Amino acid sequence: MSETRKPLLGFVGKLPSGTAHGNSGKTHCPLCMGLFKAPRLLPCLHTVCTMCLEQLEPFSVSVVDLRGGDSDTSSEGPIFQELEAHRRQPQIGILCPVCDAQVDLPLGGVKALTVDHLAMNDVMLESLRGEGQGLGCDLCSDREVEKRCQICKANLCHFCCQAHRRQKKTAHHTMVDLKGYSRLGKAILCPAHPAEELRLFCELCDRPVCRDCVVQEHREHPCDFTSNVIHKHGNSVRELLRGTQPHVGALEEALAQIRETHTALQERVEAVAADVRTFSEGYIKAIEEHRDRLLKQLEDIRIQKENALQLQKAQLEQLLADMRTGVEFTEHLLARGSDLEILITKGVVVERLTKLNQVGYSTRPGVNDRICFSPREKAGRCRGYEVYGAISTQEVDPAKCVLQGEDLNRAREKQTASFTLLCKDATGESMGRGGDDIRVAVVPNDKKDSPVRTTVQDNKDGTYYVSYTPRDPGVYTVLVCVNEQHVQGSPFTVTVRKRHRSHPGVFHCCTFCSSGGQKTVRCACGGTMPGGYLGCGHGHKGHPGRPHWSCCGKFTEKSECTWTGGPSTARSLLRTVAL
């Protein structure tokens, strides 16, 4: 069959809460939760009431071609086209309400699904045990059953049982008590011939049939009684069961391992969570204790600075009062006193004013408000935890700051020069942190309106890396200020020379070796060799006795070339370079 599938949108029937793992026993529908009524077996082997299945909304629709092949009907008449429409029927798909598996219904719909007779028998047994309305008589349907006819497979009440025994045709039938009986199902009748019981099995069609089916549509088919073929087909089902059972055990073991892993995971998560809580609680206590220490330190600093300010204030107020007393008294004496009074008091006044003028005092506060908090600075350990954050009252003293570096007094044009500023406090201790206001200016003495661009890098440890690139040779003035005050040694001058001249020659032991024995190659050392060699050689006249540059004769390999020879010399020396 060929088919084209079209999914449908909309509501898809779902199970009520708590029924996702299977039927509630073997007698109750997973949808309506009541005893099965006309139970149908789905391909996924879940059983649902017929009416419940019919109420499910379709999940998909497939158009099925009953011919099972492709054919061209474009040239056929209207009758054939009508037959074609009947052949192409939609096939509806639903979702199993238990496992959500897609079930494609047969063309006959829900009622074409297999009837679950085993579930019907279980329902009868459940009814016999007293649940629901009880099991009614198969003949009168008015009374509850008591006996079962083994031959007719009918469940009978007491009255019908007596009537069954009085009839000549059924008098010899065996009647059994239903108490403790496990099979109460009625005879399974043929759906095509309701009067006939299904007693035969068609091997070709692989389904049970009745006697009428055998003589009609199954005439030529191999058929046999169900009791004769049950062994063969039962054994094939048992073989499949034996192949399936190990999977059940393996899956149960896998689920057990998953449950164990899940339990272990939960236990591990709880243990780690406990460790996290213990660590965080300890860390929080350490931070809180460190916070209290910092606040206590800050309070001590405040008290110390305030006491110093109060003391300085009291001293200055007392000195001011003494000054005013001396000034007011002296002004009054000079303004109102007689000559004799002035002369008599002069000694005391002069002595007092002289003493007051000799008193030293500072017009600036003895302490400042510089208190800073460095949250990233390590502050040691507290309760075994590393803590950060420190309070500092250090103040940089420009007079104690130090400039370091090889390029302090020399530089080359168009080459970056640098030096380091080391900030210290009044006691000479390194600040150990950054954040100070550092300003650097590099100004050529002949072009004071064209300062060189400088870069100041804060190393966050009390040192600052300063770099600049002078454009032209000459003398430059460098000014370095911290908090708008010159540091020790600032300003200072830097002599910028021309760019470093590299050597055009070779650093060799002698011309003979470096040139491969060429006679015309010369060397700046001026040495020569017998036989017409214009360059130097080991142990010969003019050789300096050690390695040197062929271009300028310098003995240091890493040095600046000072060669200033003419064109002819240059050509001769360049031949040495080439070699």
Coordinates of C-alpha atoms in Angstrom, one line a residue:
M1 CA 0.0 0.0 0.0
S2 CA 1.2 3.5 -0.7
E3 CA 0.2 6.3 1.7
T4 CA 0.7 10.0 2.3
R5 CA 0.6 11.1 5.9
K6 CA -0.8 14.5 7.0
P7 CA -0.4 15.3 10.8
L8 CA -3.4 16.9 12.4
L9 CA -3.1 19.9 14.8
G10 CA -5.2 20.3 17.9
F11 CA -5.9 18.4 21.1
V12 CA -4.5 15.0 21.5
G13 CA -6.1 12.7 24.1
K14 CA -3.9 12.3 27.1
L15 CA -4.1 10.2 30.2
P16 CA -5.3 11.5 33.5
S17 CA -2.6 12.2 36.1
G18 CA -1.2 9.0 37.6
T19 CA -2.0 6.6 34.7
A20 CA 1.1 7.1 32.6
H21 CA 2.8 3.8 33.5
G22 CA 0.1 1.3 32.5
N23 CA -3.4 0.0 33.2
S24 CA -4.9 0.1 36.8
G25 CA -4.8 -3.7 37.1
K26 CA -6.0 -6.0 34.3
T27 CA -9.7 -5.1 34.5
H28 CA -9.8 -1.2 34.4
C29 CA -9.6 1.1 31.5
P30 CA -6.7 3.6 31.8
L31 CA -8.9 6.4 30.5
C32 CA -12.4 6.0 32.1
M33 CA -10.9 4.2 35.1
G34 CA -13.9 1.8 35.2
L35 CA -14.2 -1.9 34.3
F36 CA -13.5 -2.6 30.7
K37 CA -16.4 -2.4 28.3
A38 CA -15.7 -4.0 24.9
P39 CA -12.0 -3.8 25.4
R40 CA -9.7 -3.5 22.4
L41 CA -6.1 -4.5 22.2
L42 CA -3.8 -1.9 20.6
P43 CA -0.6 -2.9 18.7
C44 CA 1.4 -1.7 21.7
L45 CA -0.4 -4.4 23.8
H46 CA -2.3 -1.9 25.9
T47 CA -6.0 -2.4 26.4
V48 CA -8.6 0.4 26.2
C49 CA -12.4 0.5 26.1
T50 CA -13.9 0.8 22.6
M51 CA -15.9 3.9 23.5
C52 CA -12.9 5.5 25.1
L53 CA -10.8 4.9 21.9
E54 CA -13.6 6.4 19.8
Q55 CA -13.5 9.6 21.8
L56 CA -9.8 10.2 21.2
E57 CA -9.0 12.9 18.7
P58 CA -7.0 11.7 15.7
F59 CA -3.3 12.4 15.7
S60 CA -2.7 11.9 12.0
V61 CA -4.5 11.0 8.8
S62 CA -3.0 8.8 6.1
V63 CA -4.5 8.4 2.6
V64 CA -4.2 4.7 1.7
D65 CA -4.3 3.3 -1.8
L66 CA -6.1 0.0 -1.5
R67 CA -4.8 -1.2 -5.0
G68 CA -1.2 -1.3 -3.6
G69 CA 0.3 0.1 -6.8
D70 CA 0.3 3.0 -9.2
S71 CA -2.0 3.2 -12.2
D72 CA -3.1 5.9 -14.6
T73 CA -6.8 6.7 -14.4
S74 CA -6.7 9.9 -16.3
S75 CA -8.3 8.3 -19.4
E76 CA -10.8 6.2 -17.6
G77 CA -14.5 7.2 -17.4
P78 CA -16.4 8.6 -14.5
I79 CA -17.4 5.1 -13.2
F80 CA -13.8 4.1 -12.8
Q81 CA -12.9 7.5 -11.2
E82 CA -15.7 6.9 -8.6
L83 CA -14.3 3.5 -7.9
E84 CA -10.8 5.1 -7.5
A85 CA -12.3 7.5 -4.9
H86 CA -13.6 4.5 -3.0
R87 CA -10.2 2.7 -3.2
R88 CA -8.4 5.7 -1.7
Q89 CA -9.6 5.8 1.9
P90 CA -8.2 7.8 4.8
Q91 CA -6.4 5.9 7.6
I92 CA -6.6 7.6 11.0
G93 CA -3.8 7.4 13.5
I94 CA -4.2 7.9 17.3
L95 CA -1.9 8.0 20.2
C96 CA -2.0 5.2 22.8
P97 CA -3.3 6.9 26.0
V98 CA -0.8 4.8 28.1
C99 CA 2.6 5.0 26.2
D100 CA 1.9 7.7 23.6
A101 CA 2.8 5.3 20.8
Q102 CA 1.2 6.1 17.5
V103 CA -1.4 3.6 16.5
D104 CA -2.7 3.5 12.9
L105 CA -6.3 2.3 13.1
P106 CA -7.4 -0.4 10.6
L107 CA -9.7 0.8 7.8
G108 CA -12.7 -0.4 9.8
G109 CA -11.7 2.0 12.6
V110 CA -11.6 1.2 16.3
K111 CA -14.0 -1.6 16.1
A112 CA -11.7 -3.4 13.6
L113 CA -9.0 -3.7 16.4
T114 CA -8.5 -7.0 18.1
V115 CA -11.0 -7.7 21.0
D116 CA -9.1 -8.5 24.2
H117 CA -11.1 -11.6 25.3
L118 CA -8.6 -12.2 28.2
A119 CA -9.5 -8.8 29.6
M120 CA -13.2 -9.6 29.2
N121 CA -12.7 -12.8 31.2
D122 CA -10.9 -10.8 33.9
V123 CA -13.8 -8.4 34.1
M124 CA -16.2 -11.2 34.6
L125 CA -14.1 -12.6 37.4
E126 CA -13.9 -9.2 39.0
S127 CA -17.7 -8.9 38.7
L128 CA -18.1 -12.3 40.2
R129 CA -16.0 -11.3 43.2
G130 CA -18.5 -8.6 44.0
E131 CA -17.2 -5.4 42.4
G132 CA -19.8 -3.4 40.5
Q133 CA -23.2 -4.8 39.8
G134 CA -22.1 -8.5 39.7
L135 CA -22.1 -11.0 36.8
G136 CA -25.5 -11.6 35.2
C137 CA -26.9 -14.8 33.7
D138 CA -26.2 -15.3 30.1
L139 CA -29.7 -16.6 29.4
C140 CA -32.1 -14.5 31.5
S141 CA -29.8 -11.6 32.3
D142 CA -32.0 -11.0 35.4
R143 CA -30.2 -12.9 38.1
E144 CA -26.6 -13.4 39.2
V145 CA -24.8 -16.5 38.0
E146 CA -24.0 -19.5 40.1
K147 CA -23.0 -22.3 37.7
R148 CA -21.2 -22.6 34.4
C149 CA -22.0 -25.1 31.6
Q150 CA -18.7 -26.6 30.4
I151 CA -20.2 -27.6 27.1
C152 CA -22.1 -24.4 26.2
K153 CA -19.6 -22.2 28.0
A154 CA -22.5 -20.3 29.4
N155 CA -22.8 -18.7 32.9
L156 CA -26.2 -19.5 34.4
C157 CA -28.2 -18.5 37.4
H158 CA -29.8 -21.0 39.7
F159 CA -33.2 -21.0 37.9
C160 CA -31.6 -21.3 34.4
C161 CA -29.3 -24.0 35.6
Q162 CA -32.2 -26.1 36.7
A163 CA -34.0 -25.5 33.3
H164 CA -30.7 -26.4 31.5
R165 CA -30.7 -29.7 33.3
R166 CA -34.4 -30.5 32.6
Q167 CA -34.0 -30.1 28.8
K168 CA -33.2 -33.4 27.1
K169 CA -30.6 -31.8 24.7
T170 CA -28.6 -30.3 27.6
A171 CA -29.3 -32.7 30.4
H172 CA -26.0 -34.4 30.1
H173 CA -23.9 -31.2 30.1
T174 CA -21.5 -30.7 32.9
M175 CA -22.3 -27.9 35.4
V176 CA -19.5 -26.5 37.6
D177 CA -19.6 -24.1 40.5
L178 CA -18.2 -20.7 39.6
K179 CA -16.5 -20.3 42.9
G180 CA -12.7 -20.5 42.3
Y181 CA -13.2 -20.8 38.6
S182 CA -10.7 -18.8 36.5
R183 CA -12.3 -18.9 33.0
L184 CA -15.7 -17.3 32.6
G185 CA -15.5 -16.1 29.0
K186 CA -18.3 -16.9 26.7
A187 CA -17.9 -18.8 23.4
I188 CA -16.1 -16.6 20.9
L189 CA -18.4 -16.2 17.9
C190 CA -17.4 -15.5 14.3
P191 CA -17.9 -11.8 13.4
A192 CA -19.0 -12.8 9.9
H193 CA -21.3 -15.6 11.0
P194 CA -22.6 -14.7 14.5
A195 CA -24.3 -18.1 15.0
E196 CA -21.1 -20.0 14.6
E197 CA -18.2 -20.4 17.1
L198 CA -14.6 -19.8 16.1
R199 CA -13.2 -23.4 16.3
L200 CA -10.9 -23.5 13.2
F201 CA -7.7 -21.6 12.2
C202 CA -6.8 -20.6 8.6
E203 CA -3.0 -21.0 8.1
L204 CA -3.0 -18.9 5.0
C205 CA -4.9 -15.9 6.5
D206 CA -3.4 -16.5 9.9
R207 CA -6.7 -16.0 11.8
P208 CA -9.4 -18.1 13.5
V209 CA -12.5 -19.0 11.4
C210 CA -15.8 -20.8 11.8
R211 CA -17.2 -23.7 9.8
D212 CA -19.1 -21.4 7.5
C213 CA -16.0 -19.5 6.7
V214 CA -14.2 -22.7 5.8
V215 CA -16.8 -23.7 3.2
Q216 CA -17.1 -20.1 1.8
E217 CA -14.3 -17.6 1.5
H218 CA -11.6 -20.0 3.0
R219 CA -12.7 -23.0 0.9
E220 CA -9.3 -23.5 -0.7
H221 CA -7.2 -22.5 2.4
P222 CA -5.4 -24.9 4.7
C223 CA -7.5 -24.9 7.9
D224 CA -7.4 -27.1 11.0
F225 CA -9.0 -27.1 14.5
T226 CA -7.5 -24.6 17.0
S227 CA -6.6 -27.5 19.3
N228 CA -4.4 -29.0 16.6
V229 CA -2.5 -25.8 15.7
I230 CA -2.2 -24.2 19.1
H231 CA 1.0 -26.1 19.8
K232 CA 2.8 -24.8 16.7
H233 CA 1.7 -21.2 17.1
G234 CA 2.0 -21.3 20.9
N235 CA 5.5 -22.5 20.5
S236 CA 6.4 -19.7 18.1
V237 CA 5.0 -17.2 20.6
R238 CA 6.9 -18.8 23.4
E239 CA 10.1 -18.6 21.3
L240 CA 9.5 -14.9 20.8
L241 CA 8.8 -14.6 24.5
R242 CA 12.0 -16.3 25.4
G243 CA 13.9 -13.8 23.2
T244 CA 12.1 -10.9 24.8
Q245 CA 12.3 -11.8 28.5
P246 CA 16.1 -11.2 28.7
H247 CA 15.5 -7.6 27.6
V248 CA 13.0 -7.2 30.4
G249 CA 15.7 -8.3 32.9
A250 CA 18.3 -6.1 31.3
L251 CA 16.1 -3.1 31.2
E252 CA 15.1 -3.6 34.9
E253 CA 18.8 -3.9 35.8
A254 CA 19.5 -0.7 33.8
L255 CA 16.7 1.1 35.6
A256 CA 18.0 -0.2 38.9
Q257 CA 21.4 1.2 38.1
I258 CA 19.9 4.5 37.0
R259 CA 18.0 4.6 40.3
E260 CA 21.1 3.8 42.2
T261 CA 23.0 6.4 40.3
H262 CA 20.2 8.9 40.9
T263 CA 20.3 8.1 44.6
A264 CA 24.1 8.4 44.7
L265 CA 23.8 11.7 42.7
Q266 CA 21.3 13.1 45.2
E267 CA 23.5 12.0 48.1
R268 CA 26.6 13.5 46.4
V269 CA 24.7 16.7 45.7
E270 CA 23.6 17.0 49.3
A271 CA 27.1 16.3 50.5
V272 CA 28.6 18.9 48.2
A273 CA 25.9 21.3 49.1
A274 CA 26.7 20.7 52.8
D275 CA 30.4 21.4 52.0
V276 CA 29.4 24.6 50.1
R277 CA 27.3 25.7 53.0
T278 CA 30.0 24.9 55.5
F279 CA 32.6 26.7 53.4
S280 CA 30.4 29.7 52.7
E281 CA 29.2 30.0 56.3
G282 CA 32.9 29.9 57.4
Y283 CA 33.9 32.3 54.8
I284 CA 31.1 34.7 55.6
K285 CA 32.1 34.6 59.3
A286 CA 35.7 35.2 58.3
I287 CA 34.7 38.1 56.1
E288 CA 32.5 39.5 58.8
E289 CA 35.3 39.2 61.3
H290 CA 37.7 40.9 58.8
R291 CA 35.1 43.6 58.3
D292 CA 34.9 44.2 62.0
R293 CA 38.7 44.4 62.2
L294 CA 38.8 46.9 59.3
L295 CA 36.0 49.0 60.9
K296 CA 37.9 48.9 64.3
Q297 CA 41.1 49.9 62.5
L298 CA 39.3 52.7 60.8
E299 CA 37.8 53.9 64.1
D300 CA 41.3 53.8 65.7
I301 CA 42.6 55.9 62.8
R302 CA 39.8 58.4 63.1
I303 CA 40.4 58.7 66.9
Q304 CA 44.2 59.1 66.3
K305 CA 43.8 61.7 63.6
E306 CA 41.1 63.6 65.6
N307 CA 43.2 63.6 68.7
A308 CA 46.2 64.9 66.7
L309 CA 44.0 67.6 65.2
Q310 CA 42.5 68.5 68.6
L311 CA 46.0 68.8 70.1
Q312 CA 47.2 70.9 67.2
K313 CA 44.1 73.0 67.5
A314 CA 44.5 73.5 71.2
Q315 CA 48.2 74.5 70.8
L316 CA 47.4 76.9 68.0
E317 CA 44.5 78.4 69.9
Q318 CA 46.8 78.9 72.9
L319 CA 49.5 80.4 70.8
L320 CA 47.0 82.7 69.1
A321 CA 45.7 83.8 72.5
D322 CA 49.3 84.5 73.6
M323 CA 50.0 86.4 70.4
R324 CA 46.9 88.5 70.7
T325 CA 47.7 89.3 74.3
G326 CA 51.2 90.4 73.4
V327 CA 50.1 92.4 70.3
E328 CA 47.2 94.1 72.1
F329 CA 49.3 94.9 75.2
T330 CA 52.1 96.3 73.1
E331 CA 49.8 98.3 70.9
H332 CA 48.1 99.7 73.9
L333 CA 51.4 100.5 75.5
L334 CA 52.7 102.3 72.5
A335 CA 49.5 104.1 71.9
R336 CA 48.6 105.2 75.5
G337 CA 51.8 104.9 77.6
S338 CA 54.1 107.7 78.4
D339 CA 57.7 107.7 77.5
L340 CA 58.7 106.6 81.0
E341 CA 56.0 103.9 81.1
I342 CA 57.2 102.5 77.8
L343 CA 60.8 102.4 79.0
I344 CA 59.9 100.8 82.3
T345 CA 57.8 98.1 80.6
K346 CA 60.1 97.7 77.6
G347 CA 62.2 94.8 79.0
V348 CA 59.2 92.6 79.8
V349 CA 57.5 93.3 76.5
V350 CA 60.6 92.7 74.4
E351 CA 61.3 89.5 76.2
R352 CA 57.8 88.3 75.7
L353 CA 57.5 89.3 72.1
T354 CA 60.9 87.8 71.3
K355 CA 59.8 84.5 72.9
L356 CA 56.6 84.5 71.0
N357 CA 58.3 85.2 67.7
Q358 CA 60.6 82.2 68.3
V359 CA 57.8 79.8 68.8
G360 CA 57.6 77.4 65.8
Y361 CA 54.2 76.3 64.4
S362 CA 52.8 74.9 61.2
T363 CA 50.1 76.6 59.3
R364 CA 49.1 73.3 57.7
P365 CA 47.1 70.6 59.6
G366 CA 49.4 68.0 61.2
V367 CA 47.4 65.2 59.8
N368 CA 45.4 64.8 56.6
D369 CA 42.2 63.0 55.6
R370 CA 44.0 60.5 53.4
I371 CA 42.4 57.1 54.2
C372 CA 42.0 54.6 51.4
F373 CA 40.6 51.1 51.1
S374 CA 42.1 48.7 48.7
P375 CA 39.6 45.8 48.2
R376 CA 41.9 43.7 46.0
E377 CA 44.9 43.8 48.4
K378 CA 45.6 40.6 50.2
A379 CA 45.1 41.0 54.0
G380 CA 46.3 37.6 55.2
R381 CA 44.2 34.8 56.6
C382 CA 41.2 34.9 58.9
R383 CA 39.7 31.7 60.3
G384 CA 41.8 29.8 57.8
Y385 CA 40.4 31.7 54.8
E386 CA 42.3 34.1 52.6
V387 CA 40.8 37.5 52.9
Y388 CA 41.2 40.7 50.9
G389 CA 40.9 44.4 51.6
A390 CA 43.2 46.7 53.5
I391 CA 43.0 50.2 54.9
S392 CA 45.9 52.4 54.3
T393 CA 46.8 55.9 55.6
Q394 CA 50.1 56.1 53.7
E395 CA 50.7 59.3 51.8
V396 CA 53.2 59.6 49.1
D397 CA 56.0 62.0 49.8
P398 CA 57.4 63.5 46.5
A399 CA 60.7 64.3 48.2
K400 CA 61.2 60.6 48.9
C401 CA 60.2 59.3 45.5
V402 CA 63.0 57.8 43.4
L403 CA 63.6 57.7 39.6
Q404 CA 65.3 54.6 38.2
G405 CA 66.4 53.4 34.8
E406 CA 69.2 53.5 32.2
D407 CA 67.4 56.0 30.1
L408 CA 67.2 58.7 32.7
N409 CA 69.8 60.9 31.1
R410 CA 70.2 59.5 27.6
A411 CA 68.0 58.6 24.7
R412 CA 68.0 58.1 20.9
E413 CA 65.9 59.9 18.4
K414 CA 62.8 58.0 17.3
Q415 CA 63.5 55.3 19.8
T416 CA 61.5 54.7 22.9
A417 CA 63.1 55.7 26.2
S418 CA 61.8 54.7 29.6
F419 CA 62.4 54.9 33.3
T420 CA 60.6 53.9 36.5
L421 CA 59.2 56.1 39.3
L422 CA 59.2 54.4 42.7
C423 CA 56.8 56.2 45.1
K424 CA 57.6 56.2 48.8
D425 CA 56.0 57.8 51.9
A426 CA 57.6 60.2 54.4
T427 CA 59.4 57.3 56.2
G428 CA 60.9 56.0 52.9
E429 CA 58.7 53.0 52.8
S430 CA 57.4 51.9 49.4
M431 CA 53.7 52.7 48.9
G432 CA 53.0 49.2 47.7
R433 CA 49.9 50.3 45.7
G434 CA 49.1 52.6 42.9
G435 CA 46.5 55.2 42.2
D436 CA 48.6 58.4 42.7
D437 CA 48.3 61.4 40.5
I438 CA 51.5 61.1 38.4
R439 CA 52.2 63.7 35.7
V440 CA 55.3 63.6 33.4
A441 CA 56.3 66.2 30.8
V442 CA 59.2 65.9 28.4
V443 CA 60.0 69.2 26.7
P444 CA 62.8 69.9 24.1
N445 CA 64.8 72.9 25.3
D446 CA 64.8 74.5 21.8
K447 CA 61.0 73.9 21.2
K448 CA 59.3 74.4 24.6
D449 CA 55.9 74.6 22.9
S450 CA 56.2 71.1 21.4
P451 CA 56.3 68.6 24.3
V452 CA 56.8 64.9 23.6
R453 CA 53.9 62.6 24.2
T454 CA 54.5 60.5 27.3
T455 CA 52.8 57.3 28.7
V456 CA 52.5 56.5 32.4
Q457 CA 51.7 52.9 33.3
D458 CA 50.5 52.3 36.9
N459 CA 51.9 48.9 38.0
K460 CA 49.6 48.9 41.0
D461 CA 52.5 48.2 43.4
G462 CA 53.8 51.7 44.0
T463 CA 55.9 51.9 40.8
Y464 CA 55.0 53.6 37.6
Y465 CA 56.6 52.9 34.2
V466 CA 57.1 56.0 32.1
S467 CA 58.0 55.9 28.4
Y468 CA 58.4 58.5 25.6
T469 CA 59.8 58.7 22.1
P470 CA 61.8 61.8 21.2
R471 CA 61.5 63.0 17.6
D472 CA 64.7 64.9 17.2
P473 CA 68.2 64.9 18.8
G474 CA 69.0 67.6 21.3
V475 CA 68.6 68.4 25.0
Y476 CA 65.2 67.7 26.7
T477 CA 63.9 68.7 30.1
V478 CA 61.9 66.0 32.0
L479 CA 59.5 67.0 34.7
V480 CA 58.0 64.4 37.0
C481 CA 55.4 65.4 39.6
V482 CA 53.4 63.5 42.2
N483 CA 50.3 65.2 43.4
E484 CA 51.5 68.4 41.7
Q485 CA 54.8 68.4 43.5
H486 CA 58.2 67.6 41.9
V487 CA 59.8 64.3 42.9
Q488 CA 63.4 64.0 44.1
G489 CA 65.7 64.8 41.1
S490 CA 63.0 66.6 39.0
P491 CA 63.3 68.4 36.7
F492 CA 66.3 66.8 35.0
T493 CA 67.8 66.9 31.5
V494 CA 68.2 64.2 28.9
T495 CA 70.5 64.3 26.0
V496 CA 69.0 62.8 22.9
R497 CA 71.5 61.6 20.3
K498 CA 70.9 60.5 16.8
R499 CA 69.7 57.0 16.1
H500 CA 72.1 54.2 16.8
R501 CA 74.2 53.6 13.7
S502 CA 74.6 49.9 12.9
H503 CA 77.9 48.5 11.5
P504 CA 78.0 48.1 7.6
G505 CA 81.0 45.8 7.9
V506 CA 81.7 42.5 9.6
F507 CA 83.0 41.6 13.0
H508 CA 86.0 39.4 12.1
C509 CA 89.3 38.1 13.2
C510 CA 91.1 39.4 10.1
T511 CA 90.3 40.4 6.5
F512 CA 92.0 37.4 5.0
C513 CA 89.7 35.0 6.8
S514 CA 86.4 37.0 6.3
S515 CA 87.0 37.6 2.6
G516 CA 88.2 34.2 1.7
G517 CA 91.7 35.4 0.9
Q518 CA 90.9 38.3 -1.5
K519 CA 93.7 40.7 -2.0
T520 CA 91.8 43.9 -2.7
V521 CA 89.6 43.9 0.5
R522 CA 90.6 46.4 3.1
C523 CA 89.9 46.7 6.9
A524 CA 89.4 49.9 9.0
C525 CA 92.2 48.7 11.4
G526 CA 94.7 49.6 8.6
G527 CA 96.6 46.3 8.7
T528 CA 98.1 44.7 5.6
M529 CA 99.7 41.5 4.5
P530 CA 102.8 40.8 2.3
G531 CA 102.1 39.7 -1.2
G532 CA 99.9 42.6 -2.1
Y533 CA 97.1 42.0 0.3
L534 CA 95.4 45.3 1.2
G535 CA 93.6 43.9 4.3
C536 CA 94.8 42.7 7.7
G537 CA 95.9 39.2 8.7
H538 CA 96.9 37.4 11.9
G539 CA 100.3 38.4 13.1
H540 CA 101.0 40.8 10.3
K541 CA 101.6 44.5 10.3
G542 CA 98.8 46.7 11.7
H543 CA 96.6 43.8 12.9
P544 CA 95.2 44.8 16.4
G545 CA 95.5 41.3 17.7
R546 CA 91.8 40.6 18.5
P547 CA 88.4 40.6 16.7
H548 CA 87.2 43.9 15.5
W549 CA 84.8 45.6 13.1
S550 CA 86.0 45.9 9.5
C551 CA 84.0 49.1 9.0
C552 CA 85.3 51.2 11.9
G553 CA 87.8 49.1 13.8
K554 CA 85.9 49.0 17.1
F555 CA 86.6 46.0 19.3
T556 CA 83.1 45.7 20.9
E557 CA 80.7 43.7 18.9
K558 CA 77.6 45.4 20.3
S559 CA 78.5 49.0 19.7
E560 CA 77.7 52.0 17.4
C561 CA 79.6 52.4 14.2
T562 CA 81.8 55.5 14.0
W563 CA 82.9 54.9 10.4
T564 CA 83.2 58.2 8.4
G565 CA 85.3 57.1 5.5
G566 CA 85.0 58.3 1.8
P567 CA 83.3 56.6 -1.1
S568 CA 86.3 54.5 -2.2
T569 CA 86.8 53.2 1.2
A570 CA 83.1 52.4 1.5
R571 CA 83.1 50.4 -1.7
S572 CA 86.1 48.4 -0.5
L573 CA 84.6 47.8 2.9
L574 CA 81.2 46.8 1.5
R575 CA 82.9 44.0 -0.4
T576 CA 83.9 42.6 3.0
V577 CA 80.3 43.0 4.2
A578 CA 79.0 41.1 1.1
L579 CA 81.4 38.2 1.8

